[in-house]
Tab-separated table of C-alpha atoms in Angstrom:
chain	number	residue	atom	x	y	z
A	1	UNK	CA	0.094	0.647	-0.389
A	2	UNK	CA	3.251	2.588	0.547
A	3	UNK	CA	4.421	4.358	-2.898
A	4	UNK	CA	7.315	1.587	-4.629
A	5	UNK	CA	10.711	2.634	-5.956
A	6	UNK	CA	11.381	2.626	-9.132
A	7	UNK	CA	13.402	-0.629	-8.417
A	8	UNK	CA	10.181	-2.249	-7.515
A	9	UNK	CA	8.334	-0.719	-10.491
A	10	UNK	CA	11.229	-2.038	-13.186
A	11	UNK	CA	10.656	-5.946	-11.836
A	12	UNK	CA	6.672	-5.637	-11.737
A	13	UNK	CA	7.373	-4.520	-15.479
A	14	UNK	CA	9.701	-6.611	-16.511
A	15	UNK	CA	7.436	-9.308	-15.853
A	16	UNK	CA	5.147	-8.306	-18.797
A	17	UNK	CA	2.099	-7.277	-17.349
A	18	UNK	CA	1.951	-4.784	-20.623
A	19	UNK	CA	2.551	-7.917	-23.092
A	20	UNK	CA	-1.563	-8.592	-22.610
A	21	UNK	CA	-2.022	-5.419	-24.468
A	22	UNK	CA	0.208	-6.562	-27.215
A	23	UNK	CA	-1.106	-8.938	-29.975
A	24	UNK	CA	0.461	-12.263	-30.907
A	25	UNK	CA	1.948	-11.021	-34.228
A	26	UNK	CA	3.916	-8.375	-32.714
A	27	UNK	CA	5.221	-11.058	-29.671
A	28	UNK	CA	2.869	-9.983	-27.328
A	29	UNK	CA	-0.410	-12.297	-24.764
A	30	UNK	CA	-3.351	-10.396	-25.655
A	31	UNK	CA	-6.298	-12.588	-26.619
A	32	UNK	CA	-8.251	-10.556	-25.817
A	33	UNK	CA	-10.022	-7.474	-23.715
A	34	UNK	CA	-10.199	-9.673	-21.175
A	35	UNK	CA	-6.798	-10.561	-20.916
A	36	UNK	CA	-5.610	-7.248	-20.407
A	37	UNK	CA	-8.390	-6.200	-18.116
A	38	UNK	CA	-7.955	-9.432	-16.252
A	39	UNK	CA	-4.198	-7.978	-15.308
A	40	UNK	CA	-5.113	-4.744	-14.242
A	41	UNK	CA	-7.446	-5.554	-11.641
A	42	UNK	CA	-5.075	-8.431	-10.320
A	43	UNK	CA	-3.025	-5.209	-9.888
A	44	UNK	CA	-4.936	-3.082	-8.804
A	45	UNK	CA	-6.137	-5.569	-6.177
A	46	UNK	CA	-2.481	-5.175	-4.772
A	47	UNK	CA	-1.736	-1.349	-5.732
A	48	UNK	CA	-4.452	1.319	-7.558
A	49	UNK	CA	-1.259	3.461	-8.993
A	50	UNK	CA	0.213	0.353	-10.188
A	51	UNK	CA	-3.110	-0.716	-11.327
A	52	UNK	CA	-3.553	2.664	-12.886
A	53	UNK	CA	-0.011	2.713	-14.593
A	54	UNK	CA	-0.952	-0.147	-16.354
A	55	UNK	CA	-3.823	1.859	-17.787
A	56	UNK	CA	-2.238	4.513	-18.339
A	57	UNK	CA	0.176	2.698	-20.407
A	58	UNK	CA	-1.839	0.141	-21.970
A	59	UNK	CA	-5.304	1.696	-22.423
A	60	UNK	CA	-3.855	5.126	-23.110
A	61	UNK	CA	-0.690	4.600	-25.267
A	62	UNK	CA	-0.420	1.186	-26.068
A	63	UNK	CA	-3.672	0.638	-27.716
A	64	UNK	CA	-4.010	3.821	-30.027
A	65	UNK	CA	-0.003	3.282	-30.957
A	66	UNK	CA	-0.604	-0.109	-31.835
A	67	UNK	CA	-4.198	0.748	-33.870
A	68	UNK	CA	-2.403	3.583	-36.147
A	69	UNK	CA	1.685	3.406	-36.026
A	70	UNK	CA	3.172	2.554	-39.205
A	71	UNK	CA	4.745	-1.270	-39.147
A	72	UNK	CA	8.282	0.417	-39.858
A	73	UNK	CA	7.417	2.733	-36.103
A	74	UNK	CA	6.058	-0.112	-34.501
A	75	UNK	CA	9.201	-2.392	-35.574
A	76	UNK	CA	10.968	0.449	-33.287
A	77	UNK	CA	8.577	0.778	-30.609
A	78	UNK	CA	7.359	-2.134	-29.389
A	79	UNK	CA	10.147	-3.915	-28.805
A	80	UNK	CA	11.237	-1.760	-25.614
A	81	UNK	CA	7.598	-3.015	-24.222
A	82	UNK	CA	8.383	-6.481	-24.818
A	83	UNK	CA	12.214	-6.374	-23.226
A	84	UNK	CA	12.224	-4.093	-20.701
A	85	UNK	CA	10.980	-1.508	-18.136
A	86	UNK	CA	8.818	1.340	-21.032
A	87	UNK	CA	6.037	3.279	-20.172
A	88	UNK	CA	4.527	5.832	-22.113
A	89	UNK	CA	0.751	7.647	-21.726
A	90	UNK	CA	-0.717	10.539	-23.196
A	91	UNK	CA	-1.079	14.864	-23.714
A	92	UNK	CA	-4.305	15.988	-24.066
A	93	UNK	CA	-4.649	18.741	-20.665
A	94	UNK	CA	-3.036	21.575	-20.870
A	95	UNK	CA	-2.765	24.202	-18.139
A	96	UNK	CA	-6.175	25.721	-19.424
A	97	UNK	CA	-8.275	22.414	-19.010
A	98	UNK	CA	-8.397	19.425	-21.344
A	99	UNK	CA	-12.309	18.795	-21.343
A	100	UNK	CA	-13.104	20.995	-24.370
A	101	UNK	CA	-10.698	19.786	-26.809
A	102	UNK	CA	-10.982	22.697	-28.884
A	103	UNK	CA	-9.510	25.348	-26.462
A	104	UNK	CA	-6.265	23.299	-26.510
A	105	UNK	CA	-3.629	25.851	-27.320
A	106	UNK	CA	-0.352	23.605	-28.459
A	107	UNK	CA	0.368	24.113	-31.026
A	108	UNK	CA	1.341	21.507	-35.063
A	109	UNK	CA	3.106	23.808	-37.369
A	110	UNK	CA	4.013	21.189	-40.914
A	111	UNK	CA	6.759	21.537	-42.774
A	112	UNK	CA	8.908	19.790	-45.383
A	113	UNK	CA	8.610	16.025	-43.987
A	114	UNK	CA	7.762	17.435	-40.529
A	115	UNK	CA	5.975	18.837	-37.724
A	116	UNK	CA	6.692	21.252	-35.040
A	117	UNK	CA	4.473	20.871	-32.121
A	118	UNK	CA	4.293	24.428	-29.430
A	119	UNK	CA	3.220	23.954	-26.332
A	120	UNK	CA	2.379	23.016	-22.725
A	121	UNK	CA	0.995	19.540	-21.610
A	122	UNK	CA	-0.283	18.970	-18.175
A	123	UNK	CA	-1.255	16.417	-15.353
A	124	UNK	CA	-0.023	13.141	-17.705
A	125	UNK	CA	0.653	10.818	-15.876
A	126	UNK	CA	3.990	9.635	-15.419
A	127	UNK	CA	5.192	12.921	-16.180
A	128	UNK	CA	8.715	12.906	-16.604
A	129	UNK	CA	9.102	8.633	-15.815
A	130	UNK	CA	7.051	7.496	-18.978
A	131	UNK	CA	9.698	7.473	-21.893
A	132	UNK	CA	6.885	7.124	-25.406
A	133	UNK	CA	3.727	9.954	-25.598
A	134	UNK	CA	1.177	10.645	-28.275
A	135	UNK	CA	0.441	14.472	-27.537
A	136	UNK	CA	-2.700	16.043	-29.174
A	137	UNK	CA	-2.538	19.658	-30.565
A	138	UNK	CA	-3.994	22.046	-33.074
A	139	UNK	CA	-2.785	23.183	-36.986
A	140	UNK	CA	-1.913	26.656	-36.773
A	141	UNK	CA	-1.447	27.034	-40.544
A	142	UNK	CA	0.425	31.011	-40.373
A	143	UNK	CA	-1.183	32.817	-37.672
A	144	UNK	CA	-4.689	30.937	-37.779
A	145	UNK	CA	-5.476	27.954	-35.063
A	146	UNK	CA	-7.086	25.786	-36.908
A	147	UNK	CA	-9.915	23.546	-35.195
A	148	UNK	CA	-7.758	20.823	-37.514
A	149	UNK	CA	-6.683	18.056	-34.598
A	150	UNK	CA	-3.429	15.967	-35.150
A	151	UNK	CA	-2.305	13.108	-32.153
A	152	UNK	CA	1.828	12.515	-32.728
A	153	UNK	CA	3.861	9.939	-31.163
A	154	UNK	CA	6.603	11.916	-29.215
A	155	UNK	CA	9.202	10.379	-27.522
A	156	UNK	CA	10.295	11.987	-24.232
A	157	UNK	CA	14.149	12.106	-25.265
A	158	UNK	CA	12.760	14.318	-28.523
A	159	UNK	CA	14.986	17.839	-28.387
A	160	UNK	CA	13.116	20.911	-27.295
A	161	UNK	CA	10.560	18.697	-24.559
A	162	UNK	CA	11.593	19.551	-20.732
A	163	UNK	CA	9.076	19.382	-17.913
A	164	UNK	CA	8.278	22.475	-16.399
A	165	UNK	CA	7.528	21.567	-12.939
A	166	UNK	CA	6.283	18.364	-10.918
A	167	UNK	CA	3.192	18.786	-8.853
A	168	UNK	CA	2.866	17.848	-5.994
A	169	UNK	CA	0.111	15.441	-6.114
A	170	UNK	CA	-2.097	14.364	-2.845
A	171	UNK	CA	-2.413	10.748	-3.789
A	172	UNK	CA	-1.157	8.340	-6.197
A	173	UNK	CA	2.106	8.065	-5.566
A	174	UNK	CA	4.614	7.692	-6.941
A	175	UNK	CA	2.944	8.403	-10.014
A	176	UNK	CA	3.926	11.610	-11.153
A	177	UNK	CA	2.102	14.084	-12.564
A	178	UNK	CA	3.791	18.179	-14.093
A	179	UNK	CA	4.032	20.660	-16.511
A	180	UNK	CA	5.629	19.188	-19.749
A	181	UNK	CA	6.909	22.188	-21.898
A	182	UNK	CA	7.560	22.001	-26.141
A	183	UNK	CA	9.669	24.130	-27.489
A	184	UNK	CA	9.672	23.589	-31.415
A	185	UNK	CA	9.434	20.314	-31.433
A	186	UNK	CA	10.535	18.602	-34.165
A	187	UNK	CA	8.477	15.718	-35.500
A	188	UNK	CA	8.642	13.351	-38.247
A	189	UNK	CA	5.337	13.103	-40.193
A	190	UNK	CA	5.605	9.338	-39.882
A	191	UNK	CA	5.396	9.432	-36.310
A	192	UNK	CA	1.268	11.596	-37.250
A	193	UNK	CA	-0.982	8.816	-35.824
A	194	UNK	CA	-4.100	10.622	-37.328
A	195	UNK	CA	-5.181	8.056	-39.828
A	196	UNK	CA	-6.333	9.184	-43.715
A	197	UNK	CA	-9.886	9.265	-43.569
A	198	UNK	CA	-10.178	9.392	-40.270
A	199	UNK	CA	-10.856	12.304	-38.364
A	200	UNK	CA	-8.091	12.162	-35.175
A	201	UNK	CA	-10.624	13.360	-32.902
A	202	UNK	CA	-12.297	9.892	-33.289
A	203	UNK	CA	-9.148	8.816	-32.520
A	204	UNK	CA	-9.164	10.329	-30.048
A	205	UNK	CA	-12.615	9.104	-28.091
A	206	UNK	CA	-11.829	5.597	-29.191
A	207	UNK	CA	-8.520	5.912	-27.202
A	208	UNK	CA	-10.466	7.548	-24.714
A	209	UNK	CA	-13.256	5.528	-24.199
A	210	UNK	CA	-11.600	2.395	-24.192
A	211	UNK	CA	-9.789	3.525	-20.665
A	212	UNK	CA	-12.957	5.063	-19.700
A	213	UNK	CA	-14.628	1.443	-19.482
A	214	UNK	CA	-11.269	-0.214	-17.971
A	215	UNK	CA	-12.134	1.823	-15.289
A	216	UNK	CA	-14.465	-1.129	-14.303
A	217	UNK	CA	-11.378	-3.329	-13.899
A	218	UNK	CA	-9.822	-0.927	-11.706
A	219	UNK	CA	-12.371	-0.405	-9.939
A	220	UNK	CA	-12.527	-4.028	-9.573
A	221	UNK	CA	-9.641	-5.048	-8.103
A	222	UNK	CA	-10.049	-2.231	-5.355
A	223	UNK	CA	-13.885	-2.869	-4.436
A	224	UNK	CA	-12.523	-6.468	-4.062
A	225	UNK	CA	-9.836	-5.581	-1.671
A	226	UNK	CA	-11.653	-3.626	0.002
A	227	UNK	CA	-14.372	-6.492	0.934
A	228	UNK	CA	-11.955	-8.583	2.154
A	229	UNK	CA	-10.110	-5.816	4.351
A	230	UNK	CA	-13.175	-5.263	6.022
A	231	UNK	CA	-14.183	-8.727	6.492
A	232	UNK	CA	-11.294	-8.791	7.547
A	233	UNK	CA	-11.385	-6.082	10.323
A	234	UNK	CA	-14.940	-6.045	11.342
A	235	UNK	CA	-15.210	-9.747	12.710
A	236	UNK	CA	-11.518	-9.280	14.701
A	237	UNK	CA	-12.603	-6.073	15.902
A	238	UNK	CA	-13.887	-6.153	19.560
A	239	UNK	CA	-15.774	-3.730	20.623
A	240	UNK	CA	-18.671	-3.643	24.004
A	241	UNK	CA	-17.694	-7.299	24.763
A	242	UNK	CA	-17.785	-8.278	20.776
A	243	UNK	CA	-16.779	-8.704	17.257
A	244	UNK	CA	-18.568	-5.020	15.512
A	245	UNK	CA	-19.973	-7.754	12.657
A	246	UNK	CA	-22.255	-8.489	14.963
A	247	UNK	CA	-24.584	-4.677	14.588
A	248	UNK	CA	-26.412	-4.444	11.000
A	249	UNK	CA	-25.065	-1.539	10.374
A	250	UNK	CA	-21.961	-2.996	9.883
A	251	UNK	CA	-22.926	-5.642	8.374
A	252	UNK	CA	-25.052	-3.345	5.505
A	253	UNK	CA	-21.871	-1.433	5.108
A	254	UNK	CA	-20.026	-4.875	4.399
A	255	UNK	CA	-22.244	-5.869	2.171
A	256	UNK	CA	-22.482	-2.425	0.133
A	257	UNK	CA	-18.438	-2.931	-0.936
A	258	UNK	CA	-19.498	-6.250	-1.201
A	259	UNK	CA	-22.308	-5.334	-4.243
A	260	UNK	CA	-19.663	-2.569	-5.194
A	261	UNK	CA	-17.189	-5.630	-6.637
A	262	UNK	CA	-19.720	-7.957	-7.744
A	263	UNK	CA	-21.189	-5.164	-9.781
A	264	UNK	CA	-17.513	-3.698	-11.199
A	265	UNK	CA	-17.333	-7.527	-12.137
A	266	UNK	CA	-20.004	-7.719	-13.998
A	267	UNK	CA	-18.895	-4.220	-15.331
A	268	UNK	CA	-15.388	-6.021	-17.039
A	269	UNK	CA	-16.919	-9.156	-17.653
A	270	UNK	CA	-18.847	-6.964	-19.661
A	271	UNK	CA	-17.336	-5.178	-21.388
A	272	UNK	CA	-14.671	-6.824	-21.607
A	273	UNK	CA	-16.385	-8.827	-24.469
A	274	UNK	CA	-18.166	-5.626	-26.339
A	275	UNK	CA	-14.526	-3.950	-26.502
A	276	UNK	CA	-13.873	-7.405	-29.071
A	277	UNK	CA	-17.072	-7.163	-30.775
A	278	UNK	CA	-16.315	-3.640	-31.397
A	279	UNK	CA	-13.271	-1.516	-33.894
A	280	UNK	CA	-14.224	1.619	-32.835
A	281	UNK	CA	-15.971	2.693	-29.685
A	282	UNK	CA	-15.876	6.456	-30.055
A	283	UNK	CA	-19.542	6.895	-30.467
A	284	UNK	CA	-20.823	4.647	-27.373
A	285	UNK	CA	-21.502	7.552	-24.686
A	286	UNK	CA	-24.679	6.384	-22.929
A	287	UNK	CA	-22.705	2.999	-21.998
A	288	UNK	CA	-18.917	4.128	-21.794
A	289	UNK	CA	-19.973	7.843	-19.515
A	290	UNK	CA	-22.330	4.604	-17.433
A	291	UNK	CA	-19.271	2.088	-16.802
A	292	UNK	CA	-16.924	5.157	-15.532
A	293	UNK	CA	-18.748	7.259	-14.022
A	294	UNK	CA	-20.452	4.174	-11.786
A	295	UNK	CA	-17.286	2.605	-11.464
A	296	UNK	CA	-15.259	5.460	-10.138
A	297	UNK	CA	-17.986	7.067	-8.185
A	298	UNK	CA	-18.276	2.923	-6.218
A	299	UNK	CA	-13.914	3.599	-5.616
A	300	UNK	CA	-14.687	6.161	-3.951
A	301	UNK	CA	-17.890	5.240	-2.095
A	302	UNK	CA	-15.614	1.389	-1.058
A	303	UNK	CA	-12.894	3.445	-0.071
A	304	UNK	CA	-14.908	5.649	2.324
A	305	UNK	CA	-16.711	2.889	3.693
A	306	UNK	CA	-14.241	1.227	5.085
A	307	UNK	CA	-12.477	3.809	6.237
A	308	UNK	CA	-15.886	4.941	8.027
A	309	UNK	CA	-15.168	0.999	9.583
A	310	UNK	CA	-11.602	1.011	10.148
A	311	UNK	CA	-11.646	4.288	11.961
A	312	UNK	CA	-8.836	5.803	13.376
A	313	UNK	CA	-6.707	3.005	12.457
A	314	UNK	CA	-7.196	3.839	8.367
A	315	UNK	CA	-6.243	7.336	8.977
A	316	UNK	CA	-2.826	6.955	8.400
A	317	UNK	CA	-0.807	7.695	4.558
A	318	UNK	CA	0.981	4.020	4.938
A	319	UNK	CA	-2.467	2.563	5.478
A	320	UNK	CA	-4.070	0.619	2.373
A	321	UNK	CA	-7.514	2.114	3.423
A	322	UNK	CA	-6.156	5.240	4.038
A	323	UNK	CA	-4.157	5.529	0.960
A	324	UNK	CA	-7.337	4.277	-1.367
A	325	UNK	CA	-9.614	7.085	0.194
A	326	UNK	CA	-7.628	9.966	-0.880
A	327	UNK	CA	-6.263	7.802	-4.705
A	328	UNK	CA	-9.353	6.910	-5.792
A	329	UNK	CA	-10.583	10.151	-5.540
A	330	UNK	CA	-9.001	11.579	-8.609
A	331	UNK	CA	-10.980	8.566	-11.346
A	332	UNK	CA	-14.512	11.118	-10.645
A	333	UNK	CA	-12.264	13.413	-12.586
A	334	UNK	CA	-10.049	12.215	-14.833
A	335	UNK	CA	-10.678	11.700	-18.388
A	336	UNK	CA	-13.549	13.017	-18.032
A	337	UNK	CA	-15.799	15.063	-15.096
A	338	UNK	CA	-18.123	12.905	-14.057
A	339	UNK	CA	-20.525	15.878	-14.044
A	340	UNK	CA	-20.245	16.424	-17.019
A	341	UNK	CA	-20.720	12.480	-18.830
A	342	UNK	CA	-23.974	12.720	-16.225
A	343	UNK	CA	-25.073	15.379	-18.168
A	344	UNK	CA	-23.598	14.106	-21.833
A	345	UNK	CA	-25.696	10.937	-21.007
A	346	UNK	CA	-29.250	12.696	-20.673
A	347	UNK	CA	-28.324	14.752	-23.909
A	348	UNK	CA	-27.873	11.734	-25.708
A	349	UNK	CA	-30.706	10.214	-25.215
A	350	UNK	CA	-33.068	13.037	-25.301
A	351	UNK	CA	-31.217	14.101	-28.440
A	352	UNK	CA	-31.627	10.321	-30.798
A	353	UNK	CA	-34.894	9.263	-29.710
A	354	UNK	CA	-36.191	12.633	-28.460
A	355	UNK	CA	-37.281	11.697	-25.153
A	356	UNK	CA	-35.893	9.412	-22.015
A	357	UNK	CA	-39.143	7.441	-21.629
A	358	UNK	CA	-38.895	4.031	-21.137
A	359	UNK	CA	-38.914	2.970	-25.073
A	360	UNK	CA	-36.234	5.624	-25.363
A	361	UNK	CA	-34.241	3.652	-22.519
A	362	UNK	CA	-35.304	0.358	-24.017
A	363	UNK	CA	-33.820	0.433	-27.462
A	364	UNK	CA	-30.269	2.010	-26.275
A	365	UNK	CA	-30.514	-0.810	-24.017
A	366	UNK	CA	-30.816	-2.966	-26.878
A	367	UNK	CA	-28.033	-1.187	-29.020
A	368	UNK	CA	-25.765	-3.548	-26.383
A	369	UNK	CA	-27.662	-6.411	-26.260
A	370	UNK	CA	-29.404	-5.172	-23.189
A	371	UNK	CA	-32.739	-5.553	-21.467
A	372	UNK	CA	-34.614	-2.982	-19.414
A	373	UNK	CA	-34.740	-4.187	-15.243
A	374	UNK	CA	-38.157	-5.678	-15.198
A	375	UNK	CA	-38.012	-4.407	-11.034
A	376	UNK	CA	-36.855	-1.013	-11.540
A	377	UNK	CA	-37.515	1.240	-8.227
A	378	UNK	CA	-40.978	2.772	-8.713
A	379	UNK	CA	-41.502	5.834	-10.481
A	380	UNK	CA	-38.211	6.003	-12.917
A	381	UNK	CA	-39.782	5.926	-15.309
A	382	UNK	CA	-42.279	8.348	-15.243
A	383	UNK	CA	-39.747	11.091	-13.656
A	384	UNK	CA	-38.021	10.421	-17.184
A	385	UNK	CA	-40.788	11.076	-19.429
A	386	UNK	CA	-41.396	14.150	-18.069
A	387	UNK	CA	-37.721	15.563	-17.982
A	388	UNK	CA	-37.595	17.043	-21.384
A	389	UNK	CA	-37.505	21.060	-20.824
A	390	UNK	CA	-35.945	20.285	-17.319
A	391	UNK	CA	-32.095	22.728	-16.596
A	392	UNK	CA	-29.041	21.482	-16.354
A	393	UNK	CA	-29.003	20.236	-12.529
A	394	UNK	CA	-31.517	17.981	-13.088
A	395	UNK	CA	-30.285	16.485	-16.411
A	396	UNK	CA	-27.327	15.799	-14.857
A	397	UNK	CA	-28.899	14.161	-11.954
A	398	UNK	CA	-31.298	12.194	-14.599
A	399	UNK	CA	-28.308	11.314	-15.904
A	400	UNK	CA	-27.027	9.542	-13.135
A	401	UNK	CA	-30.262	7.602	-13.148
A	402	UNK	CA	-29.990	6.639	-16.927
A	403	UNK	CA	-26.404	5.092	-15.676
A	404	UNK	CA	-27.390	3.117	-12.659
A	405	UNK	CA	-30.112	1.747	-14.842
A	406	UNK	CA	-27.430	0.682	-17.943
A	407	UNK	CA	-25.536	-0.899	-14.765
A	408	UNK	CA	-28.616	-2.607	-13.541
A	409	UNK	CA	-28.754	-4.155	-16.826
A	410	UNK	CA	-24.796	-5.166	-17.489
A	411	UNK	CA	-25.406	-6.918	-13.674
A	412	UNK	CA	-28.826	-9.554	-14.555
A	413	UNK	CA	-27.243	-10.152	-18.385
A	414	UNK	CA	-24.101	-11.172	-16.601
A	415	UNK	CA	-26.026	-12.754	-14.063
A	416	UNK	CA	-28.561	-14.215	-16.526
A	417	UNK	CA	-25.378	-15.439	-18.197
A	418	UNK	CA	-22.589	-16.906	-16.461
A	419	UNK	CA	-25.195	-17.051	-13.252
A	420	UNK	CA	-22.678	-15.048	-10.649
A	421	UNK	CA	-23.616	-14.080	-7.735
A	422	UNK	CA	-25.210	-10.313	-7.788
A	423	UNK	CA	-27.151	-10.571	-5.047
A	424	UNK	CA	-25.136	-7.420	-3.341
A	425	UNK	CA	-24.998	-5.983	-6.810
A	426	UNK	CA	-28.151	-5.488	-7.548
A	427	UNK	CA	-29.604	-4.065	-4.221
A	428	UNK	CA	-26.504	-1.642	-4.318
A	429	UNK	CA	-27.668	-0.537	-7.633
A	430	UNK	CA	-31.015	-0.296	-6.921
A	431	UNK	CA	-30.369	2.229	-4.009
A	432	UNK	CA	-29.059	4.565	-5.932
A	433	UNK	CA	-31.342	4.503	-8.626
A	434	UNK	CA	-33.522	5.064	-5.435
A	435	UNK	CA	-31.830	8.003	-4.038
A	436	UNK	CA	-31.151	9.467	-7.019
A	437	UNK	CA	-35.074	9.714	-7.834
A	438	UNK	CA	-35.585	10.967	-4.048
A	439	UNK	CA	-33.659	13.889	-4.935
A	440	UNK	CA	-35.181	15.493	-7.351
A	441	UNK	CA	-37.110	17.349	-5.526
A	442	UNK	CA	-34.828	18.784	-3.633
A	443	UNK	CA	-32.851	20.663	-6.326
A	444	UNK	CA	-35.219	23.673	-7.332
């Protein structure tokens, strides 16, 4: 649970966990999305930052690089990940923000056989540590900054790159975050990962969406570990003459954390199979939003509840639960702020179907091979049907409801297919649906 040294990280990478992101044709072991998601889940069980490190390198760098780099570039770069402790990442966010990609100020000027990259990026996980980077920027023509985007492969060793500052981040040690400066960095045209006939925005969304879906694997590993830790703690912690797990409120917390672990494992199982069936996931907003926000929210909820059960013992920097409490919070912010995604979920469904009634939700679920759950809390569908002309704060709430319906549908799907234990997961999802409905009258 404590921050690990570079030697520990290098030793772990030497074991080849990143090989599961690389197909056998290039020397790796990837047999499908589940092969690497299971590795991420297991790693996050033991160390949340280490699980995130695999997610950053595997989902945000290797996956898009493998899809869009030229054969020559693949031949030069992929051996680093097969033969040594290499890391990679992506840089989109800038000091002025990251969600609004058309607000980026990093520029790319086309030259004769090469491009010139100029600007600043911040909050890129593994800043200064990873050698391999994908960097997003806007094309500049003369003095005009266009809306045309490019995604470039840029090695950290390129002349003109420097780490301007390293942030004293609140958590997720020892993953370094900071601000990177690109001062007239020359990038060969062959490093342009924008495929012909495809918008780079689509490439970026496909990359980010796959990474968001992968958060379920990290959440599954963390919640499973927290569930086991609190079960053991509650059985051993004696107060008022007996273990605390004899109290009903404690049993409720234990079953809730167990339910979050069950739920995230169902999300992992479903999204692994679903991603394998889709070459491009950039247009599937509702499913991706639901998995990302619910998985990240569940991490924070599980860590918060575990902290309450461990009490003062958890309030230490070197305690697994205390670190999970701090480390899980950024997942609700990066790769798309959850508040923005909630609103986006509502807008996508309303815009696509003209309403957010039961028929609209059913149709959207059918696109993922899912069915509308039959036992939703009373009043949920009626509330959604009346949501069309709502203020944004209510649309955010309706977005949360839609997301939890999607997750409940996934849980039911996995239970029907695999007979997986989901009783606690269903109760957690139903509770959140009822709670979001009950909050609606008080958002005025």
